[in-house]
mmCIF file of C-alpha atoms in Angstrom:
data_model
loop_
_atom_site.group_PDB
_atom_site.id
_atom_site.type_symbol
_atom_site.label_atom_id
_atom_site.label_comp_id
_atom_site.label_asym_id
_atom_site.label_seq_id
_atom_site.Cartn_x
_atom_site.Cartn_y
_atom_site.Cartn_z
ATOM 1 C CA UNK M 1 106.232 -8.164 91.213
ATOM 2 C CA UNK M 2 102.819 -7.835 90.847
ATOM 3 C CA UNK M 3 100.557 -10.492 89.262
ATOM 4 C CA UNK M 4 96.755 -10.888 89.305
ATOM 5 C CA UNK M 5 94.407 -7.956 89.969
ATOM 6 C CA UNK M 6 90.978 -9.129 90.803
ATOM 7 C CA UNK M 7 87.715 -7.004 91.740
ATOM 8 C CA UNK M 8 85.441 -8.076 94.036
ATOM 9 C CA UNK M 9 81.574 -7.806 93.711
ATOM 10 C CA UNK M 10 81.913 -5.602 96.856
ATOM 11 C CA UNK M 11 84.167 -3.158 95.046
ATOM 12 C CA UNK M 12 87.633 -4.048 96.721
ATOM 13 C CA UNK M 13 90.827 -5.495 94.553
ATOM 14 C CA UNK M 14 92.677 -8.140 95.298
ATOM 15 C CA UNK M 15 96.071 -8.398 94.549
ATOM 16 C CA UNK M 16 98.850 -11.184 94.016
ATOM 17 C CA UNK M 17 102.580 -10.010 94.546
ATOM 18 C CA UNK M 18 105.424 -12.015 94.382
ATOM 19 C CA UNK M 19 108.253 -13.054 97.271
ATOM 20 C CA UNK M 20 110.481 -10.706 94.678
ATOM 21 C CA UNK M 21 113.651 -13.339 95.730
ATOM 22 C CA UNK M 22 116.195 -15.064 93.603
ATOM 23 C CA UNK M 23 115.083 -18.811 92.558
ATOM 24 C CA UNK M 24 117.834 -20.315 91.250
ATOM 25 C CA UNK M 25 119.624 -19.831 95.094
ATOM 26 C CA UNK M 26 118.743 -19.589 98.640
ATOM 27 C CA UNK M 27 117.609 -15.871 99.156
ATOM 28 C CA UNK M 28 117.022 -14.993 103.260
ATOM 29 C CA UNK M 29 114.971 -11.710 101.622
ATOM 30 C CA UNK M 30 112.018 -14.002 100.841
ATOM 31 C CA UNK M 31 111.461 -14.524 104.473
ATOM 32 C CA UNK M 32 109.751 -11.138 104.156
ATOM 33 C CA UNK M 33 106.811 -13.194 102.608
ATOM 34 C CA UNK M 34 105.611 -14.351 106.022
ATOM 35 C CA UNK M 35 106.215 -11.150 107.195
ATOM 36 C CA UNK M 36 102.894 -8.961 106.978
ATOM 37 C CA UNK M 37 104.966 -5.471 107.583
ATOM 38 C CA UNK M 38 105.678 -6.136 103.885
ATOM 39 C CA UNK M 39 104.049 -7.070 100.880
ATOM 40 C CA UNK M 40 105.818 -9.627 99.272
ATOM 41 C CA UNK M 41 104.984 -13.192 99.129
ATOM 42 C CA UNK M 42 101.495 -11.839 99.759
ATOM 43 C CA UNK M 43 97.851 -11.745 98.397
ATOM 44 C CA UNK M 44 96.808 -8.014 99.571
ATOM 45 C CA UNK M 45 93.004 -7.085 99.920
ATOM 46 C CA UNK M 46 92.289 -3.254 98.990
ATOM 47 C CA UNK M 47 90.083 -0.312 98.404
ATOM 48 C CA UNK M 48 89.442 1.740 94.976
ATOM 49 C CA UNK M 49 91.982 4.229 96.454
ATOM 50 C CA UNK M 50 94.285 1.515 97.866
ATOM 51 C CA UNK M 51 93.884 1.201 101.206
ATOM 52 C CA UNK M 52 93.784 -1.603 103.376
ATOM 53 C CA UNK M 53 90.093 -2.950 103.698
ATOM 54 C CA UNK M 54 88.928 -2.839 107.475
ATOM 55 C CA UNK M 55 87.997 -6.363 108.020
ATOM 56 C CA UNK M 56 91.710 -7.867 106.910
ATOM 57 C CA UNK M 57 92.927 -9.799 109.531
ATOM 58 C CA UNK M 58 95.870 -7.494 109.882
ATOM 59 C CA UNK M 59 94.090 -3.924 109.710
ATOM 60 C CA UNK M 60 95.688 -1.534 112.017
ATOM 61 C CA UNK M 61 92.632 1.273 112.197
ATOM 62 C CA UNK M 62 95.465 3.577 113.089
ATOM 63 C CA UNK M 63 97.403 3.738 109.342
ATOM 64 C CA UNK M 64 95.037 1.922 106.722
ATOM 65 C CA UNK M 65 97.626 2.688 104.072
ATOM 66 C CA UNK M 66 100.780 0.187 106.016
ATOM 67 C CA UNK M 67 101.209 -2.894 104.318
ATOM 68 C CA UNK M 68 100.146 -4.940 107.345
ATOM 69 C CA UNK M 69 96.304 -3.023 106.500
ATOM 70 C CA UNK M 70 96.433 -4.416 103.172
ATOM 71 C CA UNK M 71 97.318 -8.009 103.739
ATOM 72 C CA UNK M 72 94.779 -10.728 102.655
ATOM 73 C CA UNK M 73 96.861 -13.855 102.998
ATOM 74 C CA UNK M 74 100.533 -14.471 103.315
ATOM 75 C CA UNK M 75 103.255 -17.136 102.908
ATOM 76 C CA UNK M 76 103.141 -17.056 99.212
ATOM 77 C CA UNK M 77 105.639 -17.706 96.606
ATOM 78 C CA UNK M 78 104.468 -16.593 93.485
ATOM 79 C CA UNK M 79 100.515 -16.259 93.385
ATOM 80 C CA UNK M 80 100.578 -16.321 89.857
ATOM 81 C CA UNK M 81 96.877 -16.730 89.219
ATOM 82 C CA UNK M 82 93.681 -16.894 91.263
ATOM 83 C CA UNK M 83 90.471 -16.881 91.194
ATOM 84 C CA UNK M 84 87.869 -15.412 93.772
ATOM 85 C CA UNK M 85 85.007 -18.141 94.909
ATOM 86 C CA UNK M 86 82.625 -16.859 97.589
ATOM 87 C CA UNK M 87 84.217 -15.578 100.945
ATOM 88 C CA UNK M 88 87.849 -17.481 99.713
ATOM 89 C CA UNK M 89 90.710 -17.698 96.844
ATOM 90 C CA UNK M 90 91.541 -20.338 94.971
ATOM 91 C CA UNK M 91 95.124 -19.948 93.890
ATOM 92 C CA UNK M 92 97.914 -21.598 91.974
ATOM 93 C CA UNK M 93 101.339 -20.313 93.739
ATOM 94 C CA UNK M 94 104.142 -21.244 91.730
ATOM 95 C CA UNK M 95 106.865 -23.444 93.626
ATOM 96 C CA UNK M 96 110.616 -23.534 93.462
ATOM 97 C CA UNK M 97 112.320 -26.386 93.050
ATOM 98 C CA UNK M 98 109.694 -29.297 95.066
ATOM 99 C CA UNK M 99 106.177 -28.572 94.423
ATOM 100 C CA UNK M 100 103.565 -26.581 92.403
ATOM 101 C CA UNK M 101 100.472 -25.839 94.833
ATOM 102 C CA UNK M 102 96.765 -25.463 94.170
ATOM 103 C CA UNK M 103 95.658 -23.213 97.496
ATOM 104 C CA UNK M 104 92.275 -22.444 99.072
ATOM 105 C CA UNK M 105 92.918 -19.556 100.506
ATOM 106 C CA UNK M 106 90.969 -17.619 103.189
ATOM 107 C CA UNK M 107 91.905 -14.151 105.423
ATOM 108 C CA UNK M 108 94.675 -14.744 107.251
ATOM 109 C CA UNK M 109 95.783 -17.643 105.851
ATOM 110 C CA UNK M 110 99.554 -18.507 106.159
ATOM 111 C CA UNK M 111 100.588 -20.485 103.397
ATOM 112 C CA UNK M 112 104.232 -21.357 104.814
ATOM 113 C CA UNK M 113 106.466 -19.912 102.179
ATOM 114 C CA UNK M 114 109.621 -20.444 102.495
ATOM 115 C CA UNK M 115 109.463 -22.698 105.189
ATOM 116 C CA UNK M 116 107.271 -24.841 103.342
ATOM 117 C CA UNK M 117 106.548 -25.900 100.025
ATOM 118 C CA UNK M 118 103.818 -28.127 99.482
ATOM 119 C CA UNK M 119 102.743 -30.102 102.321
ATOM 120 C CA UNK M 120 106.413 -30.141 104.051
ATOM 121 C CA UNK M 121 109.533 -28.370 104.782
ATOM 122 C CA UNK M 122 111.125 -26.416 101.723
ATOM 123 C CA UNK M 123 114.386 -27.715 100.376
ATOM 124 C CA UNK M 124 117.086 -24.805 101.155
ATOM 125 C CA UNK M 125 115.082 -23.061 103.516
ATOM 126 C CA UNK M 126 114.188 -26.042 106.263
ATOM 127 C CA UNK M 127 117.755 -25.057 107.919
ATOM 128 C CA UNK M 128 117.103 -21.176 108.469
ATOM 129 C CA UNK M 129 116.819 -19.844 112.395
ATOM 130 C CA UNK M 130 113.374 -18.937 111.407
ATOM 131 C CA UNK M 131 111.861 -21.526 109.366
ATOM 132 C CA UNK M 132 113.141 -23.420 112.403
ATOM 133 C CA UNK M 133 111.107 -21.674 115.219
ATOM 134 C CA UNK M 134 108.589 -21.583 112.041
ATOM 135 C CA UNK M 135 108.163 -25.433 112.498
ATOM 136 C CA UNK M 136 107.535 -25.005 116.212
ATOM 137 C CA UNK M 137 105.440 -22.011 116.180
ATOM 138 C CA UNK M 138 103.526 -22.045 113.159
ATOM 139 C CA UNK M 139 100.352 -23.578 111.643
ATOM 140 C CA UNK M 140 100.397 -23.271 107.792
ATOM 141 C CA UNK M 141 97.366 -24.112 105.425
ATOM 142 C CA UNK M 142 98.583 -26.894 103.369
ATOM 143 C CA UNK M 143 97.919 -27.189 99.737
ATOM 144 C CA UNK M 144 94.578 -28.362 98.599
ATOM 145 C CA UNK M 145 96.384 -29.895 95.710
ATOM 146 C CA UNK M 146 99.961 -30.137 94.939
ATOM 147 C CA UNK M 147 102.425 -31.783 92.342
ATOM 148 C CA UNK M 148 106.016 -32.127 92.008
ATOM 149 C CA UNK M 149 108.188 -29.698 90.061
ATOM 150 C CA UNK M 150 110.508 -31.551 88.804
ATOM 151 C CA UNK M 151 112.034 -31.519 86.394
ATOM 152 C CA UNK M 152 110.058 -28.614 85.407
ATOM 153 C CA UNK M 153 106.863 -26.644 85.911
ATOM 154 C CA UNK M 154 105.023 -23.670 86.329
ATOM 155 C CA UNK M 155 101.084 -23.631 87.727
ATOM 156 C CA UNK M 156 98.842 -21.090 86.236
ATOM 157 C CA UNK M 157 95.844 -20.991 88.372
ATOM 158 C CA UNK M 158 92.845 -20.966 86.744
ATOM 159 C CA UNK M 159 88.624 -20.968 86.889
ATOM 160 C CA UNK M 160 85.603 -22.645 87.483
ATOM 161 C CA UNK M 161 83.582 -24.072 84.663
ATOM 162 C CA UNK M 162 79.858 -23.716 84.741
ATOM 163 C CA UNK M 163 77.765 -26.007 86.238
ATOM 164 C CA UNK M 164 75.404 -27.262 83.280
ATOM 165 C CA UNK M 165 77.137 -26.943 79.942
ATOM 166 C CA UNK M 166 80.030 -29.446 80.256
ATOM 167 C CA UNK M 167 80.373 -33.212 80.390
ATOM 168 C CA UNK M 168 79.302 -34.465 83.856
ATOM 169 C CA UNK M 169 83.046 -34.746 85.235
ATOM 170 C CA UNK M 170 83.231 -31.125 84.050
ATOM 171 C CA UNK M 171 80.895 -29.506 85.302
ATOM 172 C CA UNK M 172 81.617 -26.838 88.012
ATOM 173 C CA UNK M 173 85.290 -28.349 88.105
ATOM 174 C CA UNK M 174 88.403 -25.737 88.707
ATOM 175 C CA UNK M 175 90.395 -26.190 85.561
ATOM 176 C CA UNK M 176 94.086 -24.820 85.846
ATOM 177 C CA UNK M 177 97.373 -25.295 83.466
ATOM 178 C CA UNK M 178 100.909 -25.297 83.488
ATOM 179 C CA UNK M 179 102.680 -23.008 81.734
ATOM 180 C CA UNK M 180 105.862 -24.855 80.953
ATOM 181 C CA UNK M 181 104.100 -28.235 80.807
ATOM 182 C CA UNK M 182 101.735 -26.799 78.283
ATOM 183 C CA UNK M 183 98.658 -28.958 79.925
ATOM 184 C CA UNK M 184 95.156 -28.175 81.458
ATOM 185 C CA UNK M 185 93.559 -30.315 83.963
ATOM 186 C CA UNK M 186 90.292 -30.146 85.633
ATOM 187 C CA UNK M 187 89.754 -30.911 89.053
ATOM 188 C CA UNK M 188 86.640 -31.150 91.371
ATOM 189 C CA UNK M 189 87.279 -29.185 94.905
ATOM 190 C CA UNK M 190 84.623 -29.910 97.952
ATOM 191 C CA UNK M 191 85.189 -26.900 99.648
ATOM 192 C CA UNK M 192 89.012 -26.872 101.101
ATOM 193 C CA UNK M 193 89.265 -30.690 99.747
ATOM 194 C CA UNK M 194 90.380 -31.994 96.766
ATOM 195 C CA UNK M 195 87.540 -34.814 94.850
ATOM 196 C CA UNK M 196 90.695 -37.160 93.558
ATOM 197 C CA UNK M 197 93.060 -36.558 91.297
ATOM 198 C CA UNK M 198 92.849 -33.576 88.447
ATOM 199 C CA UNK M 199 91.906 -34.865 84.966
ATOM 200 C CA UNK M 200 94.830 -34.362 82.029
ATOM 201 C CA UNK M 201 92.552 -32.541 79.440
ATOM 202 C CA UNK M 202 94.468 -30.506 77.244
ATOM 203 C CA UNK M 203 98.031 -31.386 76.469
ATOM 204 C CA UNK M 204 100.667 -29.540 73.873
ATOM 205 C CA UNK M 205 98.057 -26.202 74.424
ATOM 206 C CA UNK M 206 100.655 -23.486 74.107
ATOM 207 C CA UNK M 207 101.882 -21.304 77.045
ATOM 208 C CA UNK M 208 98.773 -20.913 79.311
ATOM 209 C CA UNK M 209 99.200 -18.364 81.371
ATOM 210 C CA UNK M 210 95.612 -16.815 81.826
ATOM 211 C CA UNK M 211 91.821 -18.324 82.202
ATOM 212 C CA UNK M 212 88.423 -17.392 81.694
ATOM 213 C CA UNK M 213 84.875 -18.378 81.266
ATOM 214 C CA UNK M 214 82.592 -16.215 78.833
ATOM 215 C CA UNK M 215 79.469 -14.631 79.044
ATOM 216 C CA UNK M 216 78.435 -18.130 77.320
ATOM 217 C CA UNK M 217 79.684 -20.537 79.579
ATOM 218 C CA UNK M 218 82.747 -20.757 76.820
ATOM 219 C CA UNK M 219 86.479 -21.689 78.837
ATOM 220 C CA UNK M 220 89.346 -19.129 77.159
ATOM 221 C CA UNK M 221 92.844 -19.772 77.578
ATOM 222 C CA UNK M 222 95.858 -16.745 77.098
ATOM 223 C CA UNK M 223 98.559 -18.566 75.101
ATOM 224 C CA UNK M 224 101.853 -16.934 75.741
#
């Protein structure tokens, strides 16, 4: 289903929506997220009225309302949360059964789903027809940060803190949390690279599943 809604500054939405598959089994439909005739497993890009914004990488000038006109980004799982930084997305797509990801996402980005999950092959899926001419045909973005699921997890993607306001290490870092976890960590992105390891700091928080920063520079936190 659908998740985040964003606006832009330039008065287009942006829009997370789920692979819509089973998890707890192998489900061939999720293919359909690296498919951009559908929008599933997707991050779409639209106008006010819902059209598909010319500049996507898929646009077909011809029918602005087909899905392929409104795709952003594909190869997504579950783009839970994200957050919009300059000309890209920064986006926490929750995993299945391997990896939670942290993604820097930019138009036309394929972020491998179900194919891959985290930086390699996806357990279950690595043995499909086309996850196999995937691996010879594709080029997937990896993750700028992932972490393992097990036993259990769920990323909430999150926000950038200011940059004055905050302890040093802080400041202008992405902080993020895990909803079943019930942590927040901070951690310092360099562009599409990640500046070590995120910082634990928030642990036994509640169910995070939304972020903010206030007028005030002041980090908010939805607790489920």
């Amino acid at each position: 289903g659908v998740n985040t809604v964003l606006a832009a500054a330039d008065g287009t939405l942006y829009v997370g929506v789920g692979d819509g598959g089973r998890a707890g089994r192998v489900d061939r439909r999720v293919l359909r997220a690296r498919d951009p005739e559908s929008p599933n497993g997707k991050i779409l890009r639209v106008t006010p009225e819902g059209l598909g914004v010319p500049d996507n990488p898929f646009f077909d000038p011809r029918d602005p309302e087909a899905w392929r006109s409104r795709v952003f980004a594909l190869g997504l799982r579950n783009p839970f949360r994200f957050t919009l930084r300059g000309d890209h997305l920064v986006v926490g797509d929750v995993g299945r059964r391997a990896w939670e990801e942290i993604n820097v996402v930019r138009a036309g980005d394929d972020l491998g789903w179900p194919c891959w999950e985290g930086a390699g092959p996806a357990p279950g899926y690595r043995s499909l027809p086309a996850c196999r001419r995937a691996y010879r045909e594709a080029d997937p973005v990896d993750p700028v940060w992932a972490y393992r699921h097990g036993p259990s997890a769920s990323v909430t993607g999150g926000v950038f803190l200011p940059e004055d306001g905050y302890p040093a290490p802080l400041e202008g870092a992405y902080v993020f949390g895990d909803f079943i976890r019930q942590e927040v960590r901070a951690l310092r992105l360099d562009g599409d690279r990640a500046m070590g390891t995120p910082e634990l700091i928030g642990t036994d928080v509640g169910l995070p599943v939304r972020f903010r920063v206030g007028p005030d520079g002041t980090l908010y936190a939805g607790d489920f």
